[in-house]
Tab-separated table of C-alpha atoms in Angstrom:
chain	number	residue	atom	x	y	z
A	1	UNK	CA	-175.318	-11.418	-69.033
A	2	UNK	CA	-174.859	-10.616	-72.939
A	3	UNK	CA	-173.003	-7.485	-73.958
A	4	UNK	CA	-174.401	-5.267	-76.180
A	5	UNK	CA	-172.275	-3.324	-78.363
A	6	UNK	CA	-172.242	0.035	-80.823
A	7	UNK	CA	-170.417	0.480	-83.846
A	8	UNK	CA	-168.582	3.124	-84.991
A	9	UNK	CA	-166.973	3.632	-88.631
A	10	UNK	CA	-164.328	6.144	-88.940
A	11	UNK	CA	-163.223	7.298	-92.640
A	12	UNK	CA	-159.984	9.904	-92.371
A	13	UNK	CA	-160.449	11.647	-95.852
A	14	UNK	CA	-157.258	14.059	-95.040
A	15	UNK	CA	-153.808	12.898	-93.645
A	16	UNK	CA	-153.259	8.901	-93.106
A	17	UNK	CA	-156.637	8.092	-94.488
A	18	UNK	CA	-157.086	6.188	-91.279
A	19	UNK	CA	-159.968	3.602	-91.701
A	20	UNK	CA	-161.753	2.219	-88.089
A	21	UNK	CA	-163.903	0.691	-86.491
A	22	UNK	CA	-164.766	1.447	-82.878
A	23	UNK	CA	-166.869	-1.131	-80.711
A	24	UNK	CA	-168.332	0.347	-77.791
A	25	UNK	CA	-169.330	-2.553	-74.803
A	26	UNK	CA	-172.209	-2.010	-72.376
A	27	UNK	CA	-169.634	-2.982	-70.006
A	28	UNK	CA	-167.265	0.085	-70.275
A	29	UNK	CA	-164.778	-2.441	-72.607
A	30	UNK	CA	-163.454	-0.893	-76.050
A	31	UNK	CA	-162.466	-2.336	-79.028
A	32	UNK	CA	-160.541	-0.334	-81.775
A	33	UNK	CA	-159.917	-2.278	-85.234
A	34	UNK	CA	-157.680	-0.477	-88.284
A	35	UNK	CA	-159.675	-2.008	-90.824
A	36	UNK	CA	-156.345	-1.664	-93.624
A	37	UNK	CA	-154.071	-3.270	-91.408
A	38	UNK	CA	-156.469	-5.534	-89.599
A	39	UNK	CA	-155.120	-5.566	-86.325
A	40	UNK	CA	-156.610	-3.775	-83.015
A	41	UNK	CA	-155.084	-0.620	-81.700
A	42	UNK	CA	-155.390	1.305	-78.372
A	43	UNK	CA	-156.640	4.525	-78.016
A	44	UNK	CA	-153.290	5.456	-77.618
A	45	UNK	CA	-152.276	5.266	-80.925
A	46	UNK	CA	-154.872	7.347	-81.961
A	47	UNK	CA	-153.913	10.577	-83.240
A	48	UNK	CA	-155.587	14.000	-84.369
A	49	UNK	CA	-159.096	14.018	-85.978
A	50	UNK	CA	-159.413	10.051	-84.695
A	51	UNK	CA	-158.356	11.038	-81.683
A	52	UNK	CA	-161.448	13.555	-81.782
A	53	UNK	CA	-163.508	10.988	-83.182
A	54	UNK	CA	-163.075	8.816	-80.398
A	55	UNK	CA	-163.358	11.500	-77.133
A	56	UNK	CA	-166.597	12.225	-78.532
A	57	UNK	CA	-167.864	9.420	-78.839
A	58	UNK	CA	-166.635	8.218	-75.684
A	59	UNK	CA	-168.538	10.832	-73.804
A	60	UNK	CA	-171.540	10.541	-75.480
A	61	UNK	CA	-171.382	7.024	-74.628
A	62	UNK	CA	-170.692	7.981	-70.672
A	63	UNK	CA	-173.937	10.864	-71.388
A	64	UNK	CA	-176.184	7.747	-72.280
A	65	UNK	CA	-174.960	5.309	-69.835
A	66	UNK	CA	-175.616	7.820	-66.769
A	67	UNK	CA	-179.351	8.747	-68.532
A	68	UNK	CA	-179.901	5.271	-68.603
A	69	UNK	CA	-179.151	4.701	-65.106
A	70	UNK	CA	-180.937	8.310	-63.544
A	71	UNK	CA	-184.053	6.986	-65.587
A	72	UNK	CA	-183.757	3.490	-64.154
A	73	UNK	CA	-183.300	4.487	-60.352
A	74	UNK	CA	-185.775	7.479	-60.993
């Protein structure tokens, strides 16, 4: 079974002028990259308006999932 997977951008205009990209998996899996540094974070080393960022678009993510699944067994 193939994954399918959503992309996020972040751009931090105030503070550490954070730069990210989020990868949401159909599976539940995450991926976080900081795009200056190259290297993949956890969302515990997010932080403030990323941090925001991120819990929204995790539970619009979980919103869509469980639509997709009332709809299917509907």
């Amino acid at each position: 079974m193939k994954k399918s997977c959503e992309n996020f951008r972040y751009l931090e205009e105030e503070g550490p002028n954070q730069d990210l990209t989020f990868k949401f998996y159909s599976d539940g899996t995450l991926t976080i990259i900081d795009n200056r540094a190259e290297e993949v974070i956890t969302p515990n080393d997010l932080k403030g308006a990323s941090m925001d960022f991120y819990v929204r678009r995790r539970i619009a993510f979980i919103k869509n999932k469980l639509i997709a699944a009332q709809q299917k067994y509907a």
